Short mmCIF file of C-alpha atoms in Angstrom, two decimals:
data_model
loop_
_atom_site.label_atom_id
_atom_site.label_comp_id
_atom_site.label_asym_id
_atom_site.label_seq_id
_atom_site.Cartn_x
_atom_site.Cartn_y
_atom_site.Cartn_z
CA GLN A 1 -1.11 12.01 -12.60
CA LYS A 2 1.47 9.36 -11.40
CA GLU A 3 0.90 5.87 -12.48
CA VAL A 4 2.27 2.42 -11.78
CA GLU A 5 1.57 -0.45 -14.16
CA GLN A 6 1.45 -4.33 -13.84
CA ASN A 7 0.55 -6.94 -15.82
CA SER A 8 -2.49 -8.10 -14.01
CA GLY A 9 -1.83 -11.78 -14.46
CA PRO A 10 -2.44 -14.70 -13.57
CA LEU A 11 1.34 -15.61 -14.24
CA SER A 12 1.60 -19.53 -13.64
CA VAL A 13 4.95 -21.14 -13.27
CA PRO A 14 6.01 -24.55 -12.03
CA GLU A 15 7.13 -25.34 -8.43
CA GLY A 16 10.75 -24.65 -8.63
CA ALA A 17 10.82 -22.39 -11.61
CA ILE A 18 11.59 -18.40 -11.58
CA ALA A 19 8.82 -16.40 -11.37
CA SER A 20 9.62 -12.87 -13.03
CA LEU A 21 7.24 -9.89 -12.26
CA ASN A 22 7.52 -6.42 -13.99
CA CYS A 23 6.14 -2.90 -12.93
CA THR A 24 6.54 0.54 -15.09
CA TYR A 25 6.22 3.89 -13.83
CA SER A 26 5.44 7.28 -14.97
CA ASP A 27 7.30 9.80 -12.93
CA ARG A 28 11.05 9.82 -14.17
CA GLY A 29 11.82 11.65 -10.91
CA SER A 30 10.60 8.75 -8.69
CA GLN A 31 13.53 7.68 -6.09
CA SER A 32 12.10 4.77 -4.07
CA PHE A 33 10.77 1.51 -5.17
CA PHE A 34 9.01 -1.32 -3.28
CA TRP A 35 7.45 -4.66 -3.70
CA TYR A 36 4.86 -5.95 -1.46
CA ARG A 37 3.25 -9.58 -1.24
CA GLN A 38 -0.40 -9.82 -0.34
CA TYR A 39 -2.64 -12.98 0.17
CA SER A 40 -5.85 -12.99 -0.73
CA GLY A 41 -8.15 -11.37 2.50
CA LYS A 42 -4.78 -9.92 4.00
CA SER A 43 -2.66 -6.99 3.99
CA PRO A 44 0.25 -5.94 1.94
CA GLU A 45 3.54 -7.29 3.08
CA LEU A 46 7.15 -5.37 2.55
CA ILE A 47 8.98 -7.70 0.47
CA MET A 48 12.11 -5.83 -1.03
CA SER A 49 12.77 -2.14 -1.23
CA ILE A 50 15.41 -0.92 -4.04
CA TYR A 51 16.65 2.72 -4.39
CA SER A 52 19.71 2.52 -6.92
CA ASN A 53 19.73 1.05 -10.51
CA GLY A 54 20.80 -2.66 -10.60
CA ASP A 55 20.15 -5.48 -8.88
CA LYS A 56 19.27 -6.30 -5.26
CA GLU A 57 19.32 -9.56 -3.60
CA ASP A 58 17.46 -11.19 -0.54
CA GLY A 59 17.31 -14.84 -0.41
CA ARG A 60 15.07 -16.24 -3.10
CA PHE A 61 14.09 -12.33 -4.06
CA THR A 62 16.12 -10.18 -6.31
CA ALA A 63 14.60 -6.75 -7.41
CA GLN A 64 15.95 -5.40 -10.14
CA LEU A 65 16.04 -1.16 -11.17
CA ASN A 66 16.15 0.58 -14.31
CA LYS A 67 15.51 3.99 -13.76
CA ALA A 68 16.58 5.17 -17.38
CA SER A 69 13.79 2.76 -18.70
CA GLN A 70 11.29 3.48 -15.67
CA TYR A 71 11.34 -0.17 -15.07
CA VAL A 72 11.63 -2.46 -11.82
CA SER A 73 11.01 -6.06 -11.55
CA LEU A 74 11.02 -8.92 -8.92
CA LEU A 75 12.45 -12.02 -9.71
CA ILE A 76 11.63 -15.28 -7.24
CA ARG A 77 13.84 -18.33 -7.66
CA ASP A 78 12.91 -21.88 -6.66
CA SER A 79 9.11 -20.60 -6.77
CA GLN A 80 7.24 -22.42 -3.98
CA PRO A 81 3.25 -22.91 -3.71
CA SER A 82 3.60 -20.56 -0.90
CA ASP A 83 4.63 -17.58 -3.08
CA SER A 84 1.33 -17.93 -4.64
CA ALA A 85 -0.26 -14.49 -4.08
CA THR A 86 -0.46 -10.96 -5.63
CA TYR A 87 2.36 -9.09 -5.92
CA LEU A 88 2.20 -5.30 -5.54
CA CYS A 89 4.67 -2.62 -6.82
CA ALA A 90 5.16 0.69 -4.92
CA VAL A 91 6.80 3.54 -6.18
CA ASN A 92 7.36 6.88 -3.87
CA GLY A 93 8.86 10.26 -3.95
CA GLY A 94 9.22 11.57 -7.62
CA GLU A 95 8.83 15.31 -9.00
CA ASP A 96 4.91 15.13 -8.88
CA ASN A 97 4.81 13.69 -5.71
CA TYR A 98 4.47 16.70 -3.25
CA GLY A 99 3.41 14.29 -0.16
CA GLN A 100 5.02 11.00 0.96
CA ASN A 101 2.39 8.51 -0.19
CA PHE A 102 2.89 5.47 -2.39
CA VAL A 103 1.52 4.68 -5.49
CA PHE A 104 0.71 1.19 -6.14
CA GLY A 105 0.22 -0.89 -9.14
CA PRO A 106 -2.84 -3.01 -9.68
CA GLY A 107 -0.71 -5.95 -8.73
CA THR A 108 0.23 -9.43 -10.42
CA ARG A 109 -1.55 -12.67 -9.39
CA LEU A 110 1.25 -15.24 -9.36
CA SER A 111 0.22 -18.87 -8.85
CA VAL A 112 2.72 -21.59 -8.34
CA LEU A 113 1.67 -25.22 -9.70
CA PRO A 114 2.97 -28.21 -7.29
CA ASP B 1 7.43 -6.05 17.87
CA THR B 2 4.06 -4.94 18.03
CA GLY B 3 2.77 -3.95 14.29
CA VAL B 4 0.17 -1.70 13.10
CA SER B 5 -3.17 -2.23 14.59
CA GLN B 6 -6.71 -1.73 13.13
CA ASP B 7 -10.21 -1.94 14.23
CA PRO B 8 -12.92 -3.15 13.65
CA ARG B 9 -11.58 -5.85 11.34
CA HIS B 10 -14.85 -5.97 9.69
CA LYS B 11 -18.03 -3.49 9.95
CA ILE B 12 -21.15 -3.91 8.19
CA THR B 13 -23.59 -1.08 8.14
CA LYS B 14 -26.53 0.29 6.22
CA ARG B 15 -26.34 3.15 3.67
CA GLY B 16 -26.27 6.75 4.76
CA GLN B 17 -24.87 5.82 8.46
CA ASN B 18 -21.56 7.05 9.79
CA VAL B 19 -18.87 4.71 10.43
CA THR B 20 -15.30 5.34 12.33
CA PHE B 21 -12.03 2.95 12.25
CA ARG B 22 -9.36 3.25 14.61
CA CYS B 23 -5.65 2.88 13.58
CA ASP B 24 -2.53 2.22 16.23
CA PRO B 25 0.67 2.61 14.36
CA ILE B 26 4.29 0.97 15.30
CA SER B 27 5.11 2.87 18.21
CA GLU B 28 7.86 4.89 16.81
CA HIS B 29 6.65 5.65 13.84
CA ASN B 30 5.85 9.39 13.28
CA ARG B 31 3.82 8.83 9.56
CA LEU B 32 0.51 7.34 9.44
CA TYR B 33 -1.24 6.78 6.28
CA TRP B 34 -4.91 5.69 5.48
CA TYR B 35 -5.44 3.89 1.78
CA ARG B 36 -8.31 2.34 0.44
CA GLN B 37 -8.64 -1.01 -1.59
CA THR B 38 -11.02 -2.72 -3.74
CA LEU B 39 -10.89 -5.85 -5.14
CA GLY B 40 -8.25 -6.61 -7.81
CA GLN B 41 -6.85 -3.01 -7.13
CA GLY B 42 -3.80 -1.87 -5.39
CA PRO B 43 -4.09 0.47 -2.44
CA GLU B 44 -5.27 3.69 -3.23
CA PHE B 45 -3.77 6.59 -1.13
CA LEU B 46 -6.64 8.67 0.97
CA THR B 47 -4.48 10.64 3.69
CA TYR B 48 -1.30 10.93 5.29
CA PHE B 49 -0.12 12.34 8.75
CA GLN B 50 3.04 13.09 10.07
CA ASN B 51 2.74 13.25 13.92
CA GLU B 52 -0.77 15.17 14.86
CA ALA B 53 -0.42 17.34 11.28
CA GLN B 54 -2.42 15.99 8.07
CA LEU B 55 0.25 16.94 5.43
CA GLU B 56 -1.97 15.36 2.41
CA LYS B 57 -5.35 14.37 1.31
CA SER B 58 -5.99 12.49 -1.96
CA ARG B 59 -8.19 14.66 -4.40
CA LEU B 60 -10.32 11.65 -4.53
CA LEU B 61 -11.53 11.95 -0.68
CA SER B 62 -14.80 13.40 -0.55
CA ASP B 63 -15.90 15.84 2.13
CA ARG B 64 -17.79 13.01 3.60
CA PHE B 65 -14.19 11.49 4.84
CA SER B 66 -12.44 12.87 7.68
CA ALA B 67 -9.47 11.49 9.46
CA GLU B 68 -7.55 12.65 12.75
CA ARG B 69 -4.71 11.83 14.70
CA PRO B 70 -5.29 14.13 17.55
CA LYS B 71 -2.01 13.35 19.76
CA GLY B 72 0.36 12.27 17.10
CA SER B 73 -0.36 8.38 17.99
CA PHE B 74 -3.78 6.77 17.09
CA SER B 75 -5.68 7.82 13.95
CA THR B 76 -9.39 7.50 13.16
CA LEU B 77 -11.03 7.74 9.68
CA GLU B 78 -14.59 8.53 9.64
CA ILE B 79 -16.84 8.30 6.52
CA GLN B 80 -20.20 10.10 6.94
CA ARG B 81 -23.53 9.42 5.30
CA THR B 82 -21.79 5.99 3.99
CA GLU B 83 -22.63 5.18 0.30
CA GLN B 84 -22.35 1.52 -1.68
CA GLY B 85 -19.43 2.60 -3.50
CA ASP B 86 -17.39 3.27 0.07
CA SER B 87 -17.26 -0.78 0.30
CA ALA B 88 -14.01 -1.51 0.62
CA MET B 89 -11.04 -2.36 2.70
CA TYR B 90 -9.70 0.30 4.74
CA LEU B 91 -5.86 0.14 5.17
CA CYS B 92 -3.64 1.83 7.48
CA ALA B 93 0.15 2.06 7.32
CA SER B 94 2.86 3.51 9.13
CA SER B 95 6.72 4.63 8.57
CA LEU B 96 9.57 6.54 10.22
CA GLU B 97 10.39 9.87 8.88
CA GLY B 98 13.61 9.38 6.56
CA ALA B 99 15.33 11.38 3.81
CA HIS B 100 14.45 10.98 0.16
CA SER B 101 11.03 9.46 0.61
CA ASN B 102 12.91 6.08 1.34
CA GLN B 103 11.12 4.65 4.39
CA PRO B 104 9.15 1.42 3.67
CA GLN B 105 5.46 1.61 4.94
CA HIS B 106 4.00 -1.36 7.35
CA PHE B 107 0.58 -2.18 6.76
CA GLY B 108 -2.01 -3.10 9.56
CA ASP B 109 -4.47 -5.85 8.74
CA GLY B 110 -7.27 -3.44 7.88
CA THR B 111 -11.07 -2.88 8.27
CA ARG B 112 -13.43 -4.37 5.80
CA LEU B 113 -16.48 -2.21 5.17
CA SER B 114 -19.48 -3.65 3.64
CA ILE B 115 -22.37 -1.35 2.79
CA LEU B 116 -25.81 -2.81 2.71
#
């Protein structure tokens, strides 16, 4: 059973600070990793994808992947109140994944305080 | 840019009734997925189509659930003899076919099902 784990939070950070969100996964063969943002009552919205070890930056967002440690993280710089949402980590494509579905973590709720 | 469309947005029904949801994916996407999400949890995979072929079903999907994608475009998800535990948000997502499972999935706004 492939598992993706996240700290459910809430994670509270002051406006302008860096928010750090973490995710671990169980399937060592996983190949693709995604971060989604979900506002309350809304559907998940893709923020970042990462496939190779290291960092990937897109605006205020940086995704970090360490396959040896089976760990992926999302950093949000200059956090804004509008970043307050639940952040979902999704993992796809591993040895146990005989399909193309994503396995999602439970999400981390982020609260950015003005 | 037309995204993934789901209908209805909300469905309230009595226990034991049948319900059907519709999903229209992004037009050039040949992969379509159904997920279920309950409060405080991430989306949980239900089933997946590539074109009209249903290639995978979750072991969690009981025989009361059935999904179709007859022409490889829109899809329907039917739940028969609904139970209280079926109350959830049902999400549809679509993606392009790509190598190494690396295509991101794009989600619709979901159908929220409430069982009375």
